[in-house]
Amino acid sequence: MTTPFPFTAVVGQDDLRLALLLNAVSPAVGGVLVRGEKGTAKSTAVRALSALMPTLDVVSGCRFSCDPGSPDPGCPDGPHEPGAFETRAARMVELPVGASEDRLVGALDIERALSEGVKAFEPGLLADAHRGILYVDEVNLLHDHLVDLLLDAAAMGASYVEREGVSVRHAARFLLVGTMNPEEGELRPQLLDRFGLTVEVAASREPDQRVEVVRRRLAYDDDPAAFAARWAEEEAAVRARIVAARELLPSVRLGDGALRQIAATCAAFEVDGMRADIVMARTATALAAWAGRTDVLAEDVRQAALLALPHRRRRNPFDAPGLDEDKLDETLEEFGGSDDDDPDPDPGPDGPGGGGGGQPEPDDAPQGGDETAARPEAGEGGQPQPSGAGEQSPARASEPFRTKVLSVPGIGEGAAGRRSRARTEHGRTTGARRPRGALTKLHLAATVQAAAPHQRARGRSGPGLVVRRDDLRQATREGREGNLVLFVVDASGSMAARQRMSAVKGAVLSLLLDAYQRRDKVGLVTFRGTDADVALPPTSSVDAAAARLETLPTGGRTPLAAGLLRAHDVLRVERLRDPARRPLVVLVTDGRATGGPEPVALAGRAARLFAADSVASVVVDCESGPVRLGLAGQLAGELGGTAVTLDELRADSIAGLVKDVQRRAA
């Protein structure tokens, strides 16, 4: 068995360690979501926590880890005889991102259930994690249907497995810990709110601390057992402190003053619902127990807010996480009592100095030294620039708006999402087929129909139906898939009037929000001057695309052909990486092409490459003014797609656009 890296040997990351330890003291806090860049010891710290968890008493032979003091009356392995139990370490179960539904919740033997009426059940990961830790690395990449199952289990404390009227239920209470890199996409709001605490982690910029990280990692890799032995005393001390804090926890008093501060803080930061108040109360209580106190102080409430609120105050994926600590301190002072006189909080697991956890608010001031960026938009005059104008400072995006769906025609088989029609494991049943491999979704009527003609030959004599494996039929289902939405944005001088570019960015931002909600991958190609750039390779992180869009410079000629060819190359590479995910190209341009020999003809030839590959496309026509050339519409015809103006992107007529896209591809 591999020796885990010691928890106490993790350098820095005080907020991460504190959040994990508070959940070890009080699992009712609700788990931890760890957000941060790669290589910041997220997974190392989580895996190391399991070695510090107190041991459990479990019923002997129970596959569902029932507590011998209060066994689950509905346990599939029950009823349990009193007295027989064993003691073991708490489990840490890892849920792979690509796990199947049956692997998570368990599976029933459908053949035996139909023919014998026997509930033959193979437990899944939720059963293994009961009374332990369920760890999801890259939790933001988890498929939606698995997220739904996790939400149900976390809310009810139990897992239900149902197959055509045959059901099994078992307890599933676990500490949910997830890690994620925000660059790869955000979490669904429902799952985000289910995590009690969240912490942001980043690699230290202090050379001495980085040196110590490398030194300890090299020592561990050379001899894991010897390295763990060096930290055994510190590990034992933390383990004993967790046990002592658990014993003290029922005695901790949460006074009315602290409760008032908690309620006032949640109201001041306008968090949704009441879960934040409850989580803050439990976290503050756990902080007091961890510090060896029986009273919750203002410092506990403050630290609880820094851990429990940042992920609950985001209104959309482009909001920066974090709290305004000055506002937090003002709220606590206004609604606090004598507890506020405590000068120095003690939030960290190793004494003072381990606190923090809040992130700085985003700077709304213009970046860089360009004075024109600080001037109000009205001062620009809104006059268009000539197509050969030089680079201009980035224009701010206008307010995003709600768009209706743009979908890829036909039926795909891509990753689960919410945009285009697809054959999926979840959705409405459209037919039946013989199973390929393990049966996951039984089509009961088709199975009975297949078995019925053979009952006499099989010697049926009783009321039961004689079912054999060849009779089983898998239900075919139709749901929705996520697509690759590739934005190709014209940033040339012909688009550079600040008022128009602001509207263009607002439209693209609106479509990015739609892509986030529909679980798409997005990419961003821009073209201006003499060439095109891949501003963002295909990714699940729409907030990264929004950040690149915000700083997009404009000016220069319009190399439309270069933009289309670069986009075609991006799709070619992505088709090799993810062949099942179908693309949708959204070209944002006024249709003009300048620079080089025969730019219009070259752009037309590049556009016809997309039509030849049957790539679904939409041209967002940004041409303005009383005289319009209609170049974007001509370009849409070359692409085999359709064109829509910026105004029509907002209007109900976009519903007709989807039908037009489908009609052209039919």
PDB file of N, CA and C in Angstrom, residues 472-554:
ATOM      1  N   LEU A 472     -33.127  -9.613 -22.909  1.00  0.00           N
ATOM      2  CA  LEU A 472     -32.999  -8.265 -22.361  1.00  0.00           C
ATOM      3  C   LEU A 472     -32.802  -7.238 -23.468  1.00  0.00           C
ATOM      4  N   ARG A 473     -33.468  -6.096 -23.301  1.00  0.00           N
ATOM      5  CA  ARG A 473     -33.370  -5.017 -24.269  1.00  0.00           C
ATOM      6  C   ARG A 473     -32.975  -3.718 -23.559  1.00  0.00           C
ATOM      7  N   GLN A 474     -32.018  -3.054 -24.166  1.00  0.00           N
ATOM      8  CA  GLN A 474     -31.539  -1.770 -23.663  1.00  0.00           C
ATOM      9  C   GLN A 474     -32.414  -0.657 -24.228  1.00  0.00           C
ATOM     10  N   ALA A 475     -32.854   0.261 -23.374  1.00  0.00           N
ATOM     11  CA  ALA A 475     -33.629   1.409 -23.841  1.00  0.00           C
ATOM     12  C   ALA A 475     -32.711   2.404 -24.539  1.00  0.00           C
ATOM     13  N   THR A 476     -33.112   2.848 -25.711  1.00  0.00           N
ATOM     14  CA  THR A 476     -32.385   3.926 -26.379  1.00  0.00           C
ATOM     15  C   THR A 476     -33.078   5.234 -26.019  1.00  0.00           C
ATOM     16  N   ARG A 477     -32.278   6.215 -25.692  1.00  0.00           N
ATOM     17  CA  ARG A 477     -32.828   7.464 -25.171  1.00  0.00           C
ATOM     18  C   ARG A 477     -32.284   8.653 -25.941  1.00  0.00           C
ATOM     19  N   GLU A 478     -33.072   9.696 -25.962  1.00  0.00           N
ATOM     20  CA  GLU A 478     -32.652  10.932 -26.604  1.00  0.00           C
ATOM     21  C   GLU A 478     -32.657  12.054 -25.582  1.00  0.00           C
ATOM     22  N   GLY A 479     -31.524  12.739 -25.490  1.00  0.00           N
ATOM     23  CA  GLY A 479     -31.406  13.870 -24.584  1.00  0.00           C
ATOM     24  C   GLY A 479     -30.727  15.027 -25.286  1.00  0.00           C
ATOM     25  N   ARG A 480     -29.850  15.704 -24.567  1.00  0.00           N
ATOM     26  CA  ARG A 480     -29.141  16.852 -25.098  1.00  0.00           C
ATOM     27  C   ARG A 480     -27.640  16.678 -24.903  1.00  0.00           C
ATOM     28  N   GLU A 481     -26.881  17.237 -25.808  1.00  0.00           N
ATOM     29  CA  GLU A 481     -25.432  17.180 -25.725  1.00  0.00           C
ATOM     30  C   GLU A 481     -24.857  18.588 -25.638  1.00  0.00           C
ATOM     31  N   GLY A 482     -23.625  18.685 -25.159  1.00  0.00           N
ATOM     32  CA  GLY A 482     -22.877  19.925 -25.221  1.00  0.00           C
ATOM     33  C   GLY A 482     -22.065  19.952 -26.507  1.00  0.00           C
ATOM     34  N   ASN A 483     -21.872  21.115 -27.050  1.00  0.00           N
ATOM     35  CA  ASN A 483     -21.145  21.264 -28.313  1.00  0.00           C
ATOM     36  C   ASN A 483     -19.871  22.080 -28.112  1.00  0.00           C
ATOM     37  N   LEU A 484     -19.061  22.131 -29.137  1.00  0.00           N
ATOM     38  CA  LEU A 484     -17.938  23.054 -29.172  1.00  0.00           C
ATOM     39  C   LEU A 484     -18.406  24.307 -29.902  1.00  0.00           C
ATOM     40  N   VAL A 485     -18.538  25.393 -29.176  1.00  0.00           N
ATOM     41  CA  VAL A 485     -18.938  26.663 -29.774  1.00  0.00           C
ATOM     42  C   VAL A 485     -17.667  27.471 -30.003  1.00  0.00           C
ATOM     43  N   LEU A 486     -17.304  27.619 -31.270  1.00  0.00           N
ATOM     44  CA  LEU A 486     -16.083  28.336 -31.633  1.00  0.00           C
ATOM     45  C   LEU A 486     -16.457  29.738 -32.112  1.00  0.00           C
ATOM     46  N   PHE A 487     -16.055  30.728 -31.341  1.00  0.00           N
ATOM     47  CA  PHE A 487     -16.310  32.119 -31.697  1.00  0.00           C
ATOM     48  C   PHE A 487     -15.162  32.625 -32.560  1.00  0.00           C
ATOM     49  N   VAL A 488     -15.499  33.170 -33.713  1.00  0.00           N
ATOM     50  CA  VAL A 488     -14.520  33.766 -34.626  1.00  0.00           C
ATOM     51  C   VAL A 488     -14.885  35.245 -34.716  1.00  0.00           C
ATOM     52  N   VAL A 489     -14.067  36.108 -34.086  1.00  0.00           N
ATOM     53  CA  VAL A 489     -14.442  37.509 -33.877  1.00  0.00           C
ATOM     54  C   VAL A 489     -13.547  38.424 -34.707  1.00  0.00           C
ATOM     55  N   ASP A 490     -14.182  39.271 -35.502  1.00  0.00           N
ATOM     56  CA  ASP A 490     -13.507  40.279 -36.309  1.00  0.00           C
ATOM     57  C   ASP A 490     -13.132  41.452 -35.400  1.00  0.00           C
ATOM     58  N   ALA A 491     -11.830  41.707 -35.228  1.00  0.00           N
ATOM     59  CA  ALA A 491     -11.353  42.809 -34.388  1.00  0.00           C
ATOM     60  C   ALA A 491     -10.631  43.859 -35.220  1.00  0.00           C
ATOM     61  N   SER A 492     -10.972  43.952 -36.471  1.00  0.00           N
ATOM     62  CA  SER A 492     -10.268  44.851 -37.385  1.00  0.00           C
ATOM     63  C   SER A 492     -10.761  46.286 -37.250  1.00  0.00           C
ATOM     64  N   GLY A 493     -10.158  47.172 -38.044  1.00  0.00           N
ATOM     65  CA  GLY A 493     -10.523  48.581 -37.988  1.00  0.00           C
ATOM     66  C   GLY A 493     -11.952  48.844 -38.398  1.00  0.00           C
ATOM     67  N   SER A 494     -12.495  48.042 -39.308  1.00  0.00           N
ATOM     68  CA  SER A 494     -13.879  48.265 -39.739  1.00  0.00           C
ATOM     69  C   SER A 494     -14.875  47.978 -38.623  1.00  0.00           C
ATOM     70  N   MET A 495     -14.418  47.275 -37.582  1.00  0.00           N
ATOM     71  CA  MET A 495     -15.283  46.974 -36.434  1.00  0.00           C
ATOM     72  C   MET A 495     -14.946  47.841 -35.235  1.00  0.00           C
ATOM     73  N   ALA A 496     -14.007  48.779 -35.380  1.00  0.00           N
ATOM     74  CA  ALA A 496     -13.376  49.363 -34.214  1.00  0.00           C
ATOM     75  C   ALA A 496     -14.085  50.568 -33.621  1.00  0.00           C
ATOM     76  N   ALA A 497     -15.165  51.052 -34.192  1.00  0.00           N
ATOM     77  CA  ALA A 497     -15.907  52.115 -33.525  1.00  0.00           C
ATOM     78  C   ALA A 497     -16.274  51.620 -32.135  1.00  0.00           C
ATOM     79  N   ARG A 498     -15.923  52.372 -31.090  1.00  0.00           N
ATOM     80  CA  ARG A 498     -16.020  51.850 -29.721  1.00  0.00           C
ATOM     81  C   ARG A 498     -17.449  51.461 -29.353  1.00  0.00           C
ATOM     82  N   GLN A 499     -18.412  52.249 -29.813  1.00  0.00           N
ATOM     83  CA  GLN A 499     -19.792  51.917 -29.484  1.00  0.00           C
ATOM     84  C   GLN A 499     -20.190  50.587 -30.114  1.00  0.00           C
ATOM     85  N   ARG A 500     -19.771  50.370 -31.362  1.00  0.00           N
ATOM     86  CA  ARG A 500     -20.125  49.127 -32.038  1.00  0.00           C
ATOM     87  C   ARG A 500     -19.368  47.949 -31.422  1.00  0.00           C
ATOM     88  N   MET A 501     -18.070  48.130 -31.142  1.00  0.00           N
ATOM     89  CA  MET A 501     -17.299  47.034 -30.574  1.00  0.00           C
ATOM     90  C   MET A 501     -17.799  46.674 -29.181  1.00  0.00           C
ATOM     91  N   SER A 502     -18.280  47.665 -28.441  1.00  0.00           N
ATOM     92  CA  SER A 502     -18.871  47.388 -27.133  1.00  0.00           C
ATOM     93  C   SER A 502     -20.109  46.511 -27.282  1.00  0.00           C
ATOM     94  N   ALA A 503     -20.939  46.812 -28.307  1.00  0.00           N
ATOM     95  CA  ALA A 503     -22.128  45.989 -28.545  1.00  0.00           C
ATOM     96  C   ALA A 503     -21.749  44.582 -28.986  1.00  0.00           C
ATOM     97  N   VAL A 504     -20.694  44.493 -29.823  1.00  0.00           N
ATOM     98  CA  VAL A 504     -20.241  43.181 -30.284  1.00  0.00           C
ATOM     99  C   VAL A 504     -19.765  42.340 -29.105  1.00  0.00           C
ATOM    100  N   LYS A 505     -18.955  42.944 -28.240  1.00  0.00           N
ATOM    101  CA  LYS A 505     -18.467  42.203 -27.074  1.00  0.00           C
ATOM    102  C   LYS A 505     -19.620  41.796 -26.155  1.00  0.00           C
ATOM    103  N   GLY A 506     -20.612  42.670 -26.018  1.00  0.00           N
ATOM    104  CA  GLY A 506     -21.774  42.322 -25.204  1.00  0.00           C
ATOM    105  C   GLY A 506     -22.527  41.133 -25.773  1.00  0.00           C
ATOM    106  N   ALA A 507     -22.633  41.079 -27.104  1.00  0.00           N
ATOM    107  CA  ALA A 507     -23.314  39.957 -27.743  1.00  0.00           C
ATOM    108  C   ALA A 507     -22.543  38.656 -27.543  1.00  0.00           C
ATOM    109  N   VAL A 508     -21.217  38.722 -27.741  1.00  0.00           N
ATOM    110  CA  VAL A 508     -20.407  37.515 -27.553  1.00  0.00           C
ATOM    111  C   VAL A 508     -20.447  37.075 -26.097  1.00  0.00           C
ATOM    112  N   LEU A 509     -20.404  38.044 -25.167  1.00  0.00           N
ATOM    113  CA  LEU A 509     -20.486  37.707 -23.746  1.00  0.00           C
ATOM    114  C   LEU A 509     -21.814  37.027 -23.424  1.00  0.00           C
ATOM    115  N   SER A 510     -22.886  37.497 -24.049  1.00  0.00           N
ATOM    116  CA  SER A 510     -24.202  36.878 -23.847  1.00  0.00           C
ATOM    117  C   SER A 510     -24.207  35.435 -24.343  1.00  0.00           C
ATOM    118  N   LEU A 511     -23.593  35.208 -25.500  1.00  0.00           N
ATOM    119  CA  LEU A 511     -23.511  33.855 -26.036  1.00  0.00           C
ATOM    120  C   LEU A 511     -22.606  32.974 -25.178  1.00  0.00           C
ATOM    121  N   LEU A 512     -21.582  33.568 -24.578  1.00  0.00           N
ATOM    122  CA  LEU A 512     -20.726  32.808 -23.663  1.00  0.00           C
ATOM    123  C   LEU A 512     -21.502  32.373 -22.425  1.00  0.00           C
ATOM    124  N   LEU A 513     -22.322  33.257 -21.895  1.00  0.00           N
ATOM    125  CA  LEU A 513     -23.171  32.880 -20.764  1.00  0.00           C
ATOM    126  C   LEU A 513     -24.097  31.728 -21.133  1.00  0.00           C
ATOM    127  N   ASP A 514     -24.646  31.792 -22.334  1.00  0.00           N
ATOM    128  CA  ASP A 514     -25.502  30.712 -22.810  1.00  0.00           C
ATOM    129  C   ASP A 514     -24.710  29.406 -22.921  1.00  0.00           C
ATOM    130  N   ALA A 515     -23.464  29.509 -23.405  1.00  0.00           N
ATOM    131  CA  ALA A 515     -22.618  28.312 -23.521  1.00  0.00           C
ATOM    132  C   ALA A 515     -22.304  27.726 -22.146  1.00  0.00           C
ATOM    133  N   TYR A 516     -22.100  28.575 -21.151  1.00  0.00           N
ATOM    134  CA  TYR A 516     -21.862  28.099 -19.783  1.00  0.00           C
ATOM    135  C   TYR A 516     -23.057  27.312 -19.263  1.00  0.00           C
ATOM    136  N   GLN A 517     -24.240  27.864 -19.479  1.00  0.00           N
ATOM    137  CA  GLN A 517     -25.441  27.214 -18.979  1.00  0.00           C
ATOM    138  C   GLN A 517     -25.723  25.897 -19.696  1.00  0.00           C
ATOM    139  N   ARG A 518     -25.261  25.790 -20.931  1.00  0.00           N
ATOM    140  CA  ARG A 518     -25.547  24.583 -21.711  1.00  0.00           C
ATOM    141  C   ARG A 518     -24.384  23.593 -21.716  1.00  0.00           C
ATOM    142  N   ARG A 519     -23.366  23.843 -20.885  1.00  0.00           N
ATOM    143  CA  ARG A 519     -22.254  22.909 -20.676  1.00  0.00           C
ATOM    144  C   ARG A 519     -21.461  22.659 -21.953  1.00  0.00           C
ATOM    145  N   ASP A 520     -21.209  23.728 -22.698  1.00  0.00           N
ATOM    146  CA  ASP A 520     -20.433  23.613 -23.927  1.00  0.00           C
ATOM    147  C   ASP A 520     -18.946  23.819 -23.649  1.00  0.00           C
ATOM    148  N   LYS A 521     -18.136  23.364 -24.586  1.00  0.00           N
ATOM    149  CA  LYS A 521     -16.761  23.835 -24.676  1.00  0.00           C
ATOM    150  C   LYS A 521     -16.765  25.068 -25.578  1.00  0.00           C
ATOM    151  N   VAL A 522     -15.872  25.994 -25.314  1.00  0.00           N
ATOM    152  CA  VAL A 522     -15.810  27.201 -26.129  1.00  0.00           C
ATOM    153  C   VAL A 522     -14.370  27.448 -26.571  1.00  0.00           C
ATOM    154  N   GLY A 523     -14.226  28.117 -27.708  1.00  0.00           N
ATOM    155  CA  GLY A 523     -12.929  28.554 -28.196  1.00  0.00           C
ATOM    156  C   GLY A 523     -13.084  29.940 -28.791  1.00  0.00           C
ATOM    157  N   LEU A 524     -11.981  30.656 -28.912  1.00  0.00           N
ATOM    158  CA  LEU A 524     -12.046  32.022 -29.411  1.00  0.00           C
ATOM    159  C   LEU A 524     -10.905  32.265 -30.392  1.00  0.00           C
ATOM    160  N   VAL A 525     -11.274  32.610 -31.634  1.00  0.00           N
ATOM    161  CA  VAL A 525     -10.317  32.994 -32.671  1.00  0.00           C
ATOM    162  C   VAL A 525     -10.600  34.447 -33.030  1.00  0.00           C
ATOM    163  N   THR A 526      -9.573  35.278 -33.080  1.00  0.00           N
ATOM    164  CA  THR A 526      -9.735  36.673 -33.474  1.00  0.00           C
ATOM    165  C   THR A 526      -8.854  36.960 -34.680  1.00  0.00           C
ATOM    166  N   PHE A 527      -9.283  37.907 -35.503  1.00  0.00           N
ATOM    167  CA  PHE A 527      -8.463  38.281 -36.652  1.00  0.00           C
ATOM    168  C   PHE A 527      -8.476  39.789 -36.839  1.00  0.00           C
ATOM    169  N   ARG A 528      -7.296  40.327 -37.141  1.00  0.00           N
ATOM    170  CA  ARG A 528      -7.101  41.761 -37.355  1.00  0.00           C
ATOM    171  C   ARG A 528      -5.704  41.955 -37.933  1.00  0.00           C
ATOM    172  N   GLY A 529      -5.478  43.098 -38.567  1.00  0.00           N
ATOM    173  CA  GLY A 529      -4.152  43.379 -39.105  1.00  0.00           C
ATOM    174  C   GLY A 529      -3.846  42.505 -40.302  1.00  0.00           C
ATOM    175  N   THR A 530      -2.887  41.587 -40.111  1.00  0.00           N
ATOM    176  CA  THR A 530      -2.479  40.708 -41.208  1.00  0.00           C
ATOM    177  C   THR A 530      -2.695  39.236 -40.921  1.00  0.00           C
ATOM    178  N   ASP A 531      -3.166  38.888 -39.727  1.00  0.00           N
ATOM    179  CA  ASP A 531      -3.237  37.469 -39.376  1.00  0.00           C
ATOM    180  C   ASP A 531      -4.362  37.225 -38.385  1.00  0.00           C
ATOM    181  N   ALA A 532      -4.539  35.963 -38.027  1.00  0.00           N
ATOM    182  CA  ALA A 532      -5.536  35.544 -37.040  1.00  0.00           C
ATOM    183  C   ALA A 532      -4.833  34.837 -35.891  1.00  0.00           C
ATOM    184  N   ASP A 533      -5.402  34.938 -34.704  1.00  0.00           N
ATOM    185  CA  ASP A 533      -4.829  34.325 -33.509  1.00  0.00           C
ATOM    186  C   ASP A 533      -5.871  33.466 -32.818  1.00  0.00           C
ATOM    187  N   VAL A 534      -5.394  32.355 -32.232  1.00  0.00           N
ATOM    188  CA  VAL A 534      -6.251  31.556 -31.357  1.00  0.00           C
ATOM    189  C   VAL A 534      -6.144  32.167 -29.968  1.00  0.00           C
ATOM    190  N   ALA A 535      -7.068  33.071 -29.645  1.00  0.00           N
ATOM    191  CA  ALA A 535      -7.023  33.743 -28.348  1.00  0.00           C
ATOM    192  C   ALA A 535      -7.289  32.778 -27.211  1.00  0.00           C
ATOM    193  N   LEU A 536      -8.073  31.735 -27.478  1.00  0.00           N
ATOM    194  CA  LEU A 536      -8.357  30.734 -26.450  1.00  0.00           C
ATOM    195  C   LEU A 536      -8.622  29.399 -27.135  1.00  0.00           C
ATOM    196  N   PRO A 537      -7.755  28.407 -26.939  1.00  0.00           N
ATOM    197  CA  PRO A 537      -8.037  27.076 -27.482  1.00  0.00           C
ATOM    198  C   PRO A 537      -9.301  26.510 -26.840  1.00  0.00           C
ATOM    199  N   PRO A 538      -9.960  25.547 -27.487  1.00  0.00           N
ATOM    200  CA  PRO A 538     -11.203  24.993 -26.933  1.00  0.00           C
ATOM    201  C   PRO A 538     -11.044  24.553 -25.486  1.00  0.00           C
ATOM    202  N   THR A 539     -11.942  25.013 -24.641  1.00  0.00           N
ATOM    203  CA  THR A 539     -11.873  24.766 -23.210  1.00  0.00           C
ATOM    204  C   THR A 539     -13.287  24.764 -22.640  1.00  0.00           C
ATOM    205  N   SER A 540     -13.416  24.259 -21.422  1.00  0.00           N
ATOM    206  CA  SER A 540     -14.703  24.313 -20.729  1.00  0.00           C
ATOM    207  C   SER A 540     -14.843  25.572 -19.893  1.00  0.00           C
ATOM    208  N   SER A 541     -13.831  26.408 -19.872  1.00  0.00           N
ATOM    209  CA  SER A 541     -13.833  27.604 -19.030  1.00  0.00           C
ATOM    210  C   SER A 541     -14.329  28.807 -19.820  1.00  0.00           C
ATOM    211  N   VAL A 542     -15.609  29.118 -19.690  1.00  0.00           N
ATOM    212  CA  VAL A 542     -16.140  30.282 -20.398  1.00  0.00           C
ATOM    213  C   VAL A 542     -15.679  31.581 -19.751  1.00  0.00           C
ATOM    214  N   ASP A 543     -15.334  31.550 -18.451  1.00  0.00           N
ATOM    215  CA  ASP A 543     -14.850  32.780 -17.843  1.00  0.00           C
ATOM    216  C   ASP A 543     -13.472  33.144 -18.382  1.00  0.00           C
ATOM    217  N   ALA A 544     -12.675  32.145 -18.776  1.00  0.00           N
ATOM    218  CA  ALA A 544     -11.398  32.447 -19.428  1.00  0.00           C
ATOM    219  C   ALA A 544     -11.632  33.121 -20.773  1.00  0.00           C
ATOM    220  N   ALA A 545     -12.635  32.644 -21.511  1.00  0.00           N
ATOM    221  CA  ALA A 545     -12.971  33.278 -22.787  1.00  0.00           C
ATOM    222  C   ALA A 545     -13.445  34.707 -22.569  1.00  0.00           C
ATOM    223  N   ALA A 546     -14.237  34.929 -21.519  1.00  0.00           N
ATOM    224  CA  ALA A 546     -14.717  36.279 -21.236  1.00  0.00           C
ATOM    225  C   ALA A 546     -13.561  37.208 -20.888  1.00  0.00           C
ATOM    226  N   ALA A 547     -12.570  36.704 -20.160  1.00  0.00           N
ATOM    227  CA  ALA A 547     -11.413  37.523 -19.810  1.00  0.00           C
ATOM    228  C   ALA A 547     -10.610  37.901 -21.051  1.00  0.00           C
ATOM    229  N   ARG A 548     -10.428  36.958 -21.978  1.00  0.00           N
ATOM    230  CA  ARG A 548      -9.712  37.268 -23.214  1.00  0.00           C
ATOM    231  C   ARG A 548     -10.496  38.273 -24.061  1.00  0.00           C
ATOM    232  N   LEU A 549     -11.806  38.130 -24.045  1.00  0.00           N
ATOM    233  CA  LEU A 549     -12.642  39.046 -24.822  1.00  0.00           C
ATOM    234  C   LEU A 549     -12.541  40.471 -24.282  1.00  0.00           C
ATOM    235  N   GLU A 550     -12.476  40.604 -22.973  1.00  0.00           N
ATOM    236  CA  GLU A 550     -12.442  41.924 -22.346  1.00  0.00           C
ATOM    237  C   GLU A 550     -11.217  42.725 -22.777  1.00  0.00           C
ATOM    238  N   THR A 551     -10.089  42.048 -22.969  1.00  0.00           N
ATOM    239  CA  THR A 551      -8.839  42.738 -23.311  1.00  0.00           C
ATOM    240  C   THR A 551      -8.546  42.704 -24.808  1.00  0.00           C
ATOM    241  N   LEU A 552      -9.534  42.336 -25.616  1.00  0.00           N
ATOM    242  CA  LEU A 552      -9.314  42.200 -27.054  1.00  0.00           C
ATOM    243  C   LEU A 552      -9.038  43.561 -27.695  1.00  0.00           C
ATOM    244  N   PRO A 553      -7.855  43.755 -28.302  1.00  0.00           N
ATOM    245  CA  PRO A 553      -7.579  45.023 -28.983  1.00  0.00           C
ATOM    246  C   PRO A 553      -8.218  45.033 -30.370  1.00  0.00           C
ATOM    247  N   THR A 554      -8.379  46.223 -30.913  1.00  0.00           N
ATOM    248  CA  THR A 554      -8.994  46.344 -32.238  1.00  0.00           C
ATOM    249  C   THR A 554      -8.149  47.264 -33.117  1.00  0.00           C
TER     250      THR A 554
END
